[in-house]
Tab-separated table of C-alpha atoms in Angstrom:
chain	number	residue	atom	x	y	z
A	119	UNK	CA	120.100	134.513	106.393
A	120	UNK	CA	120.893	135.309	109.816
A	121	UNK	CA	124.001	134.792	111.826
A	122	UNK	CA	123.658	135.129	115.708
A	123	UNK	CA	127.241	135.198	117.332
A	124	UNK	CA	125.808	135.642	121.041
A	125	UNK	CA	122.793	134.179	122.747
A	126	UNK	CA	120.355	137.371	123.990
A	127	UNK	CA	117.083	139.125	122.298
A	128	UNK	CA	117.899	140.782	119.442
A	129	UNK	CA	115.877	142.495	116.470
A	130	UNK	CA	116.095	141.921	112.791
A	131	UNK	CA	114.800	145.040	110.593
A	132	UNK	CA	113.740	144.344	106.703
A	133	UNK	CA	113.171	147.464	104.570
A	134	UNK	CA	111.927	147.751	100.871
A	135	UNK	CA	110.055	150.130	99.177
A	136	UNK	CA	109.781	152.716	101.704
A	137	UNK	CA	108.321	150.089	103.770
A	138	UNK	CA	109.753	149.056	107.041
A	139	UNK	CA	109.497	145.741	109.667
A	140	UNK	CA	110.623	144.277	112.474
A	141	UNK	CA	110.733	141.237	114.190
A	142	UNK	CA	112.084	140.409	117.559
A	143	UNK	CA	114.161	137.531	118.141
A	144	UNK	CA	115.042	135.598	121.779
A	145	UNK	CA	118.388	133.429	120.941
A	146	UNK	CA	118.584	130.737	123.107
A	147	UNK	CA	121.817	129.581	124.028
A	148	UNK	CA	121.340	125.999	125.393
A	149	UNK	CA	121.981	122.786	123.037
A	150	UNK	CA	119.706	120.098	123.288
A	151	UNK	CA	120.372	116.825	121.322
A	152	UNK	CA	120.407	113.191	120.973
A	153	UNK	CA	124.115	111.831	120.761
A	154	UNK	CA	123.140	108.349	120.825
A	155	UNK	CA	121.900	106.340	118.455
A	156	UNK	CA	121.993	107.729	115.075
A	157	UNK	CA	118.433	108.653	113.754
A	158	UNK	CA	117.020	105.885	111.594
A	159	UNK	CA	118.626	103.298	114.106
A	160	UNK	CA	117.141	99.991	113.446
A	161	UNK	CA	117.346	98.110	116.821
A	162	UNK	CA	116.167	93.970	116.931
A	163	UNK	CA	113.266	93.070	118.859
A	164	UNK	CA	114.418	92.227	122.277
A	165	UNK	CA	117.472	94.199	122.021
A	166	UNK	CA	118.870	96.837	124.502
A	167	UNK	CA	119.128	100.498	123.471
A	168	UNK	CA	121.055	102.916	125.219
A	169	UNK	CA	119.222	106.503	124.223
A	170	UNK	CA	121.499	109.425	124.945
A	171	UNK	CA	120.520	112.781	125.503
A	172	UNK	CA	123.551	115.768	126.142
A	173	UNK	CA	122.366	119.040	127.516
A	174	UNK	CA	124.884	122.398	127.175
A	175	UNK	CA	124.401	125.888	127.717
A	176	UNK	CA	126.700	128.222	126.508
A	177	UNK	CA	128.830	125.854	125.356
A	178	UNK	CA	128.911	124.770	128.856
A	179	UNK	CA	127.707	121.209	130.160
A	180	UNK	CA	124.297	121.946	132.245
A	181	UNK	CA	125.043	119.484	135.571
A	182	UNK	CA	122.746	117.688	137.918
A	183	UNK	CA	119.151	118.154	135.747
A	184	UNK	CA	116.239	116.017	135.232
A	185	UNK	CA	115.873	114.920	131.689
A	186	UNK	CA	112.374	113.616	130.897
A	187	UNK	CA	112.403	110.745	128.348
A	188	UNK	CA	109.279	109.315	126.564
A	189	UNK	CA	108.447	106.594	123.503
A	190	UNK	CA	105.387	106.293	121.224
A	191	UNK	CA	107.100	102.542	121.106
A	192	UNK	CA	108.758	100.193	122.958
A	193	UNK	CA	109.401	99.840	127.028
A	194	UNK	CA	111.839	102.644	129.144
A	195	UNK	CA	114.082	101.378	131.660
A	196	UNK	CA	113.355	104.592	133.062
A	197	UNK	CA	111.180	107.663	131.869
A	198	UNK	CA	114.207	110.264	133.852
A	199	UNK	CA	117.592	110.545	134.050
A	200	UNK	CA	119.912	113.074	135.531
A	201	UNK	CA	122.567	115.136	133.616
A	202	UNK	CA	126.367	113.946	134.380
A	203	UNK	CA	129.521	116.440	134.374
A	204	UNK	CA	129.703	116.474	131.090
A	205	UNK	CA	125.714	117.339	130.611
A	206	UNK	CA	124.687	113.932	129.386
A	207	UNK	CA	121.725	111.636	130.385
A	208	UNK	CA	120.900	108.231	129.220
A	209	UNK	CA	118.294	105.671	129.877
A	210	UNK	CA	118.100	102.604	127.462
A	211	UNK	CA	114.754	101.084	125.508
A	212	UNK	CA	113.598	97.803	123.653
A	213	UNK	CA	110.797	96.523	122.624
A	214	UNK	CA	108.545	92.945	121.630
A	215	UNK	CA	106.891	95.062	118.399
A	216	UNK	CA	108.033	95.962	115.121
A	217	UNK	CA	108.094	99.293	113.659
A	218	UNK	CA	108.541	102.852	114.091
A	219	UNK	CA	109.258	105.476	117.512
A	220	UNK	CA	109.785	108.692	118.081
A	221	UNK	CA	111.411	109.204	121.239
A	222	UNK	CA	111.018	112.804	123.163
A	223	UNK	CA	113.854	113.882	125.741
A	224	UNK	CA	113.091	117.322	127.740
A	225	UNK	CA	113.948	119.053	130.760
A	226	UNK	CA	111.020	121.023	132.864
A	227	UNK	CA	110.649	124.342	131.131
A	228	UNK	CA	113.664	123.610	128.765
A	229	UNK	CA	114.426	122.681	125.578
A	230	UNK	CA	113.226	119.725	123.454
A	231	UNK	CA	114.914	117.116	121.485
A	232	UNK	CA	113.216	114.257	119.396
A	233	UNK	CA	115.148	111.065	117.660
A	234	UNK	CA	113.348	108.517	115.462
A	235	UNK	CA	114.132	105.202	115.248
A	236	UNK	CA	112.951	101.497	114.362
A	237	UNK	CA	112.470	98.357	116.012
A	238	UNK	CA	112.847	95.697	113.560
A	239	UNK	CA	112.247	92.084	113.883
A	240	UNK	CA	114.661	89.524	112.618
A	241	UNK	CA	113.762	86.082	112.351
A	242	UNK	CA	111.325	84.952	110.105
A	243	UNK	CA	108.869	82.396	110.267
A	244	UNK	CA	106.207	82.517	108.048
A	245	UNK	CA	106.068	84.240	104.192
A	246	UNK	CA	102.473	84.686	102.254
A	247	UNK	CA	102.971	85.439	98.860
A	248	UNK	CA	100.181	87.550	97.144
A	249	UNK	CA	99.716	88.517	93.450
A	250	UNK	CA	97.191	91.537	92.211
A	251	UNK	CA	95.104	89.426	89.808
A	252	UNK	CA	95.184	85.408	89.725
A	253	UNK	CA	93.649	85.255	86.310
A	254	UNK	CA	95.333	87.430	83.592
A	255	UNK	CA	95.423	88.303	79.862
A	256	UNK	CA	98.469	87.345	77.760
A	257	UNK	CA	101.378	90.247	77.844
A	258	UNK	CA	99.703	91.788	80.775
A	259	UNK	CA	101.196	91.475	84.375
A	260	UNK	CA	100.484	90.495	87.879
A	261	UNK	CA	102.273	91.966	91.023
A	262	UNK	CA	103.763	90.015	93.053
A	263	UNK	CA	104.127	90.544	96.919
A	264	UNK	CA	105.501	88.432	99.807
A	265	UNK	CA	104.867	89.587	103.286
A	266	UNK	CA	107.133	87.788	106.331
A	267	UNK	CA	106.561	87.528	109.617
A	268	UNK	CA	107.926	86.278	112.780
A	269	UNK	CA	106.604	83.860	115.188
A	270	UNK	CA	104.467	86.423	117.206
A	271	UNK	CA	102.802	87.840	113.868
A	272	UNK	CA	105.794	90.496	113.707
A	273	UNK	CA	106.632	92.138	110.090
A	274	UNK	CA	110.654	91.192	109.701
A	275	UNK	CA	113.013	94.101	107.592
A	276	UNK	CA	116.136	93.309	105.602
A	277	UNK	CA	115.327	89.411	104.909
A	278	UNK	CA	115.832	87.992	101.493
A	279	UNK	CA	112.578	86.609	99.526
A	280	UNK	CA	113.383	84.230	96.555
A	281	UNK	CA	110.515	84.271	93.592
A	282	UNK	CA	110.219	80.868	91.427
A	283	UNK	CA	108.862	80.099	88.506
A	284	UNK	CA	106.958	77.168	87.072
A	285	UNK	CA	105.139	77.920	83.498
A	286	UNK	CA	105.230	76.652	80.231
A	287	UNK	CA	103.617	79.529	78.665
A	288	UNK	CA	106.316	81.887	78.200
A	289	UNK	CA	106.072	84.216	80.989
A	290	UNK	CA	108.606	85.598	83.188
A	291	UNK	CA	109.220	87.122	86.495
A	292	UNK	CA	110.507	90.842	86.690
A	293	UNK	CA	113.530	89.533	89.666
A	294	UNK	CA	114.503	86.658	91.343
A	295	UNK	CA	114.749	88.183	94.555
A	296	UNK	CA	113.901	90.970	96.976
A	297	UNK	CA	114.525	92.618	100.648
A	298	UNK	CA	111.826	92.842	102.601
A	299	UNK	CA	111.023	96.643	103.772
A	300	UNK	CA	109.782	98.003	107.120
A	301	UNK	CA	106.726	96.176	106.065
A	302	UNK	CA	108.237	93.445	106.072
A	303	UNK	CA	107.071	92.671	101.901
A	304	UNK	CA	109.116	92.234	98.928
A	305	UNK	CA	107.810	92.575	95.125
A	306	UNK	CA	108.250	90.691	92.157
A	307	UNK	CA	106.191	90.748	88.851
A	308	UNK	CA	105.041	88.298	86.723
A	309	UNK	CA	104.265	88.858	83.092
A	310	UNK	CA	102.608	86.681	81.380
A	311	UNK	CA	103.624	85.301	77.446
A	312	UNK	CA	101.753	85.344	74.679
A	313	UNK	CA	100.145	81.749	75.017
A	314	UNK	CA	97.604	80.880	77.403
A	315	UNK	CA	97.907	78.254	80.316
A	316	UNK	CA	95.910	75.577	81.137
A	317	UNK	CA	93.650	76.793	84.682
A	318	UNK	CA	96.071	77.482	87.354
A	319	UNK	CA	98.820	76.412	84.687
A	320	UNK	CA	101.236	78.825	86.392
A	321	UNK	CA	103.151	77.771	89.734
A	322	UNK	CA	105.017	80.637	91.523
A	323	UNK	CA	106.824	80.450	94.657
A	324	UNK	CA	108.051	82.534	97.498
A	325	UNK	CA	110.903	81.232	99.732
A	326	UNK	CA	113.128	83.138	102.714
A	327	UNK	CA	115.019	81.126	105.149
A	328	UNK	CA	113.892	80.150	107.963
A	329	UNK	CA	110.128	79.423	107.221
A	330	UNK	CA	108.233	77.162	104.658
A	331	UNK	CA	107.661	78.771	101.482
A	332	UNK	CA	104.523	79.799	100.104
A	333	UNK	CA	103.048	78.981	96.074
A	334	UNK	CA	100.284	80.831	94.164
A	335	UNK	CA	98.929	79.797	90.889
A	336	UNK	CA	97.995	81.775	88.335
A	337	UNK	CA	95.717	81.431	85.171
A	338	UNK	CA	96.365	83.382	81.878
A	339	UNK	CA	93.482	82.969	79.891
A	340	UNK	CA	91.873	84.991	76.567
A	341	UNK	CA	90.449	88.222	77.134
A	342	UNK	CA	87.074	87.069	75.411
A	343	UNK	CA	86.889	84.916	78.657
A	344	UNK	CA	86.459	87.758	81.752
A	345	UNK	CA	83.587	88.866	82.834
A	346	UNK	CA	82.739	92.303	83.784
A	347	UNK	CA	79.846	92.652	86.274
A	348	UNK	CA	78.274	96.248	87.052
A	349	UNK	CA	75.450	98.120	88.469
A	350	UNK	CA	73.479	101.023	88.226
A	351	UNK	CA	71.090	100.200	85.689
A	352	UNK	CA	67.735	98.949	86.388
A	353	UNK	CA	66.729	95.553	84.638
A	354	UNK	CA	62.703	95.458	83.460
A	355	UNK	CA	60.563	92.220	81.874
A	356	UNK	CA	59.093	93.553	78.925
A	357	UNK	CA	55.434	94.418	78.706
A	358	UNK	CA	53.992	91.877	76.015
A	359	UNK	CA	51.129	93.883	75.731
C-alpha cells in the first residue's frame, strides 16, 4: 500500500531477492466527483434530475471552468456547465425510457468522473404472465414470470405482482407475491401435486394495480403422455427384396 501525503511525481522502489524495480508515479492533486445524486439513483420517467459535478484542486475549489456533461440515456438540459466559487457545476436530466445511464462529467484535458443511475418507470398498465412449460409432469414445476409495462411499452421497477391459484389437483405456488425488478418481471413457481388435471385444469393469475390482470392455464398430465421429437437420424423403407 501506498500513502501519498503531497501531490507531485514521485517513485516507488520494490526490492527482493537481489532484484530491484521501479516505477514512477505522477500524483494528481485535483478531485473530481459527482456530489449529486447518489449512484444507483432511480429517477421516474419524466422526472427532473439535477446532476452535480464539484471540481477541487488542492483542496482548493477550481473557479470559472467548463465542465463537459454527457448521457448514454435520457435528455441534458445542457451538455456544459461552468464551475461556481465553491468548484461545483450542475446541469439536470430526465428521460421518456426506462433503464440504465452512465453519465460522464469532464473538463478539457482534466479529470474524469462517471455516476450511474436508473430511470425507472412507475405506472403500470399492462402485466403478461408467462410460465416455462404449460404442460407438466406431477411433482415437477413450472416458472412463473410476470412482466409489466407502462402505457408506452415501458418495463415498470418496484410494483407489486399478486400470483393466484385455481387447481384442484394439489399443486401450489412457491409465493403469493413479488416486486418487479429493473426488468420490470416478478417470479413465482408453480408445482404441480401428485394427481393429474383435466387439459388446462390449472388457472393461474397475475394481478398489479393499475392494469387488468393476466391468466395462464396449465396442464399436468402423465409422463407416458409427452412426446419427444428429434433428428439426426435418417429414416429408410425397407428393401422387400
Amino acid at each position: 500500500t501506498m500513502t501519498v501525503a503531497n501531490p507531485g511525481d514521485d517513485t516507488l522502489t520494490a526490492t527482493a531477492m537481489g532484484i530491484t524495480t521501479t516505477l514512477n508515479v505522477a500524483v494528481n492533486s485535483d478531485s473530481f466527483t459527482f456530489t449529486a445524486p447518489t449512484a444507483n439513483t432511480e429517477v421516474p420517467l419524466g422526472a427532473v434530475q439535477a446532476i452535480t459535478a464539484r471540481w477541487l484542486s488542492g483542496g482548493v475549489p477550481v473557479v470559472g471552468q467548463t465542465i463537459q456533461f454527457a448521457s448514454t440515456r435520457g435528455t441534458l438540459g445542457a451538455t456544459t456547465a461552468i464551475t461556481d466559487a465553491d468548484g461545483y457545476a450542475t446541469v439536470n436530466i430526465s428521460s421518456s425510457n426506462s433503464g440504465g445511464a452512465i453519465i460522464t462529467a469532464s473538463a478539457a484535458g482534466g479529470p474524469t468522473a462517471q455516476l450511474a443511475i436508473e430511470f425507472v418507470a412507475t405506472t403500470a398498465a399492462k402485466v403478461e404472465l408467462q410460465p416455462s412449460v404449460f404442460t407438466l409432469a406431477p411433482g415437477e414445476q413450472s416458472i412463473l414470470t410476470a412482466t409489466v409495462r407502462d402505457a408506452d411499452g415501458n418495463l415498470v421497477k418496484n410494483k407489486l405482482v399478486s400470483f393466484s391459484l385455481k387447481d384442484i389437483t394439489g399443486g401450489t405456488l412457491t409465493t403469493a407475491s413479488a416486486i418487479t425488478d429493473s426488468q420490470g418481471r416478478a417470479q413465482s413457481s408453480y408445482i404441480a401435486g401428485s394427481s393429474t388435471s383435466a387439459k388446462d385444469g390449472v388457472e393461474i393469475t397475475a394481478t398489479v394495480a393499475g392494469a387488468p390482470p393476466d391468466t395462464v392455464n396449465l396442464t399436468v398430465a402423465s409422463r407416458q403422455v409427452f412426446i419427444t421429437l428429434g433428428t439426426g437420424n435418417e429414416m429408410e423403407e425397407p428393401n422387400p427384396t
